[in-house]
Amino acid sequence: MADAALVDNRRALIAVIAAVTAMAVSLSLSIPLVSLLMEKRGYGSDVIGLMGALPALSFLLASPVVPACTRVVGSGKMLWGSLILAALSIWALSWSDNIYFWFFLRLMIGLSMAVLFLISETWLNKIAREKTRGRTIAIYISSMTCGFAFGPVLINFLGAEGSLPFIVSSLIVMSAGFAFLIVGDRFPDLGEKSSYSIFSFIKIAPMISAATLLVAFFDGSVLTLLPVYGVKNGQALEMAVLMTSALLAGNILLQLPIGWLADRFDRTKVILGCGIVGVLGALILPFVVLEPYLLWPLLVIWGGGVVGTYTIALVVMGQVFKGGDLITATAAVGMLWGLGSLFGPVLAGVAMEVVKPHGMPLTFAAACLLFVLVAASHLRRSRKA
């Protein structure tokens, strides 16, 4: 029986990681594609930016209702439904040029994203063993980041015109269904009720909440604005674009070592260390932005360290919350992620205009410092307890 359960858990781990990676590839292919096509058709950057904010808005709106819907419908039907909705919505982007239709479709894609990611992360934490939880979550984050990094590369092969890119993106989403076929009908039972609400989660778990907001801010603003920051500070356009690639490389390469540290040492100390890396990286960036031998290693370490805060936050969440509380905690994290992704780019963009030319890294340094204070406070309380 124990061996059978172990095999089922391994199949589930493979299914979750494969499905989320496929969704990441598809999203990172279709989202820039929509922006490029809108720009070619003469839409302003304000409309394009609004379109780009819709997935974050979907997370913000959908996350509070996912736990209740999962209890009623079941996790398996919710996961299959999210795949079908995402695939159809992405394919439908090629049916019409109507901008209002595209806005509706992007909301549907964001909704399917919210369902898939929230249930998958709950499932992952539910089956992860405590001894290797850090490494398991790290593999998940690294694989998902690989997916997001690979999607834009496909645009170079598929082009940005016609129906083909959208059809391929839709098929990539549906390929995640093969991962779910591996587990048969052994989807997680997430029907237990939680002992608290999503909105009380911030008070219960301030460190996890702060880490989520921080990395959503990083993902939505720093990754987006870093090439602009590089150009404004004298980098050639080609090199400025590669700065984002260096950050992503850090996200991919350093999560497993960070997960290993989380399995060996006090997890609050590890997440605190990641936050300090975030502060230092943001403060050092203005001094090395034109020094390639210093810039590239800094970006790799900085990107890996900042995203490491979210990796450890998920690890701690799976360690602390169980049963129905776990999906409520994951839904709360999804809502916070939507909030950070929605307002982060606006805040960083304004900072770049007000404090020229280093407003973006200074704003992020302040955000990281706030997180470090929250993590340090959590460490003090846990020592007293």
PDB file of N, CA, C and O in Angstrom, residues 1 9 42 46 87 106 132 138 159-161 179 221 234 263 296 307 310 315 328 330 352 383:
ATOM      1  N   MET A   1       0.832  -1.215   0.000  1.00  0.00           N
ATOM      2  CA  MET A   1       0.000   0.000   0.000  1.00  0.00           C
ATOM      3  C   MET A   1       0.864   1.262   0.000  1.00  0.00           C
ATOM      4  O   MET A   1       0.592   2.223  -0.715  1.00  0.00           O
ATOM      5  N   ASN A   9       1.881   9.434  -5.802  1.00  0.00           N
ATOM      6  CA  ASN A   9       2.406  10.773  -5.504  1.00  0.00           C
ATOM      7  C   ASN A   9       3.395  11.236  -6.571  1.00  0.00           C
ATOM      8  O   ASN A   9       3.394  12.399  -6.973  1.00  0.00           O
ATOM      9  N   GLY A  42      -2.167  49.688 -34.447  1.00  0.00           N
ATOM     10  CA  GLY A  42      -2.273  51.101 -34.103  1.00  0.00           C
ATOM     11  C   GLY A  42      -2.825  51.421 -32.740  1.00  0.00           C
ATOM     12  O   GLY A  42      -3.110  52.588 -32.445  1.00  0.00           O
ATOM     13  N   ASP A  46      -1.406  52.661 -23.768  1.00  0.00           N
ATOM     14  CA  ASP A  46      -2.338  52.605 -22.639  1.00  0.00           C
ATOM     15  C   ASP A  46      -3.320  51.443 -22.795  1.00  0.00           C
ATOM     16  O   ASP A  46      -3.598  50.709 -21.836  1.00  0.00           O
ATOM     17  N   ALA A  87      -7.529  26.762 -23.647  1.00  0.00           N
ATOM     18  CA  ALA A  87      -7.236  26.387 -25.029  1.00  0.00           C
ATOM     19  C   ALA A  87      -8.210  27.047 -26.003  1.00  0.00           C
ATOM     20  O   ALA A  87      -7.807  27.613 -27.035  1.00  0.00           O
ATOM     21  N   ARG A 106      -9.085  37.543 -22.939  1.00  0.00           N
ATOM     22  CA  ARG A 106      -7.961  37.636 -21.996  1.00  0.00           C
ATOM     23  C   ARG A 106      -8.429  37.452 -20.554  1.00  0.00           C
ATOM     24  O   ARG A 106      -7.702  36.891 -19.728  1.00  0.00           O
ATOM     25  N   THR A 132      11.589  16.680   1.822  1.00  0.00           N
ATOM     26  CA  THR A 132      12.075  17.195   0.532  1.00  0.00           C
ATOM     27  C   THR A 132      11.152  18.280  -0.038  1.00  0.00           C
ATOM     28  O   THR A 132      11.189  18.553  -1.225  1.00  0.00           O
ATOM     29  N   ALA A 138      10.955  23.881  -5.406  1.00  0.00           N
ATOM     30  CA  ALA A 138      11.975  24.525  -6.241  1.00  0.00           C
ATOM     31  C   ALA A 138      11.936  24.000  -7.670  1.00  0.00           C
ATOM     32  O   ALA A 138      12.054  24.777  -8.630  1.00  0.00           O
ATOM     33  N   GLY A 159       6.377  33.122 -36.106  1.00  0.00           N
ATOM     34  CA  GLY A 159       5.949  34.412 -36.635  1.00  0.00           C
ATOM     35  C   GLY A 159       4.833  35.000 -35.788  1.00  0.00           C
ATOM     36  O   GLY A 159       4.332  34.358 -34.862  1.00  0.00           O
ATOM     37  N   ALA A 160       4.430  36.212 -36.125  1.00  0.00           N
ATOM     38  CA  ALA A 160       3.407  36.911 -35.343  1.00  0.00           C
ATOM     39  C   ALA A 160       2.154  37.212 -36.157  1.00  0.00           C
ATOM     40  O   ALA A 160       1.338  38.043 -35.759  1.00  0.00           O
ATOM     41  N   GLU A 161       1.993  36.550 -37.287  1.00  0.00           N
ATOM     42  CA  GLU A 161       0.834  36.797 -38.145  1.00  0.00           C
ATOM     43  C   GLU A 161       0.033  35.515 -38.365  1.00  0.00           C
ATOM     44  O   GLU A 161       0.588  34.413 -38.311  1.00  0.00           O
ATOM     45  N   ALA A 179      -0.712  14.998 -19.132  1.00  0.00           N
ATOM     46  CA  ALA A 179      -0.171  14.888 -17.774  1.00  0.00           C
ATOM     47  C   ALA A 179      -1.262  14.458 -16.802  1.00  0.00           C
ATOM     48  O   ALA A 179      -1.030  13.628 -15.912  1.00  0.00           O
ATOM     49  N   SER A 221       6.807  44.132 -12.686  1.00  0.00           N
ATOM     50  CA  SER A 221       7.429  45.423 -12.968  1.00  0.00           C
ATOM     51  C   SER A 221       8.901  45.319 -13.357  1.00  0.00           C
ATOM     52  O   SER A 221       9.305  45.802 -14.415  1.00  0.00           O
ATOM     53  N   GLY A 234      22.127  53.833 -20.742  1.00  0.00           N
ATOM     54  CA  GLY A 234      23.215  53.758 -21.708  1.00  0.00           C
ATOM     55  C   GLY A 234      23.505  52.398 -22.299  1.00  0.00           C
ATOM     56  O   GLY A 234      24.446  52.255 -23.089  1.00  0.00           O
ATOM     57  N   ASP A 263      15.415  22.740   3.045  1.00  0.00           N
ATOM     58  CA  ASP A 263      15.244  21.401   3.622  1.00  0.00           C
ATOM     59  C   ASP A 263      16.290  21.096   4.687  1.00  0.00           C
ATOM     60  O   ASP A 263      16.162  20.101   5.408  1.00  0.00           O
ATOM     61  N   TRP A 296      26.146  40.923 -15.135  1.00  0.00           N
ATOM     62  CA  TRP A 296      25.510  39.627 -15.418  1.00  0.00           C
ATOM     63  C   TRP A 296      25.476  38.714 -14.200  1.00  0.00           C
ATOM     64  O   TRP A 296      24.419  38.141 -13.899  1.00  0.00           O
ATOM     65  N   VAL A 307      13.149  35.584  -6.309  1.00  0.00           N
ATOM     66  CA  VAL A 307      12.132  34.557  -6.546  1.00  0.00           C
ATOM     67  C   VAL A 307      12.219  33.462  -5.479  1.00  0.00           C
ATOM     68  O   VAL A 307      11.220  32.807  -5.160  1.00  0.00           O
ATOM     69  N   TYR A 310       9.582  33.570  -2.799  1.00  0.00           N
ATOM     70  CA  TYR A 310       8.285  32.950  -3.094  1.00  0.00           C
ATOM     71  C   TYR A 310       8.370  31.432  -2.972  1.00  0.00           C
ATOM     72  O   TYR A 310       7.442  30.788  -2.471  1.00  0.00           O
ATOM     73  N   VAL A 315       6.828  26.756   0.451  1.00  0.00           N
ATOM     74  CA  VAL A 315       7.296  25.652   1.306  1.00  0.00           C
ATOM     75  C   VAL A 315       6.727  25.802   2.720  1.00  0.00           C
ATOM     76  O   VAL A 315       6.186  24.854   3.298  1.00  0.00           O
ATOM     77  N   THR A 328      -7.367  27.358   0.933  1.00  0.00           N
ATOM     78  CA  THR A 328      -7.711  28.749   1.251  1.00  0.00           C
ATOM     79  C   THR A 328      -6.456  29.610   1.279  1.00  0.00           C
ATOM     80  O   THR A 328      -6.444  30.735   0.768  1.00  0.00           O
ATOM     81  N   THR A 330      -3.668  28.992  -0.383  1.00  0.00           N
ATOM     82  CA  THR A 330      -3.201  29.120  -1.767  1.00  0.00           C
ATOM     83  C   THR A 330      -4.040  30.139  -2.533  1.00  0.00           C
ATOM     84  O   THR A 330      -3.509  30.913  -3.336  1.00  0.00           O
ATOM     85  N   MET A 352      10.185  55.478 -12.029  1.00  0.00           N
ATOM     86  CA  MET A 352      11.206  55.732 -13.043  1.00  0.00           C
ATOM     87  C   MET A 352      11.099  57.143 -13.611  1.00  0.00           C
ATOM     88  O   MET A 352      12.107  57.740 -14.004  1.00  0.00           O
ATOM     89  N   ARG A 383      11.215  32.547  17.598  1.00  0.00           N
ATOM     90  CA  ARG A 383      12.217  32.234  18.620  1.00  0.00           C
ATOM     91  C   ARG A 383      11.619  32.347  20.023  1.00  0.00           C
ATOM     92  O   ARG A 383      11.891  31.529  20.901  1.00  0.00           O
TER      93      ARG A 383
END
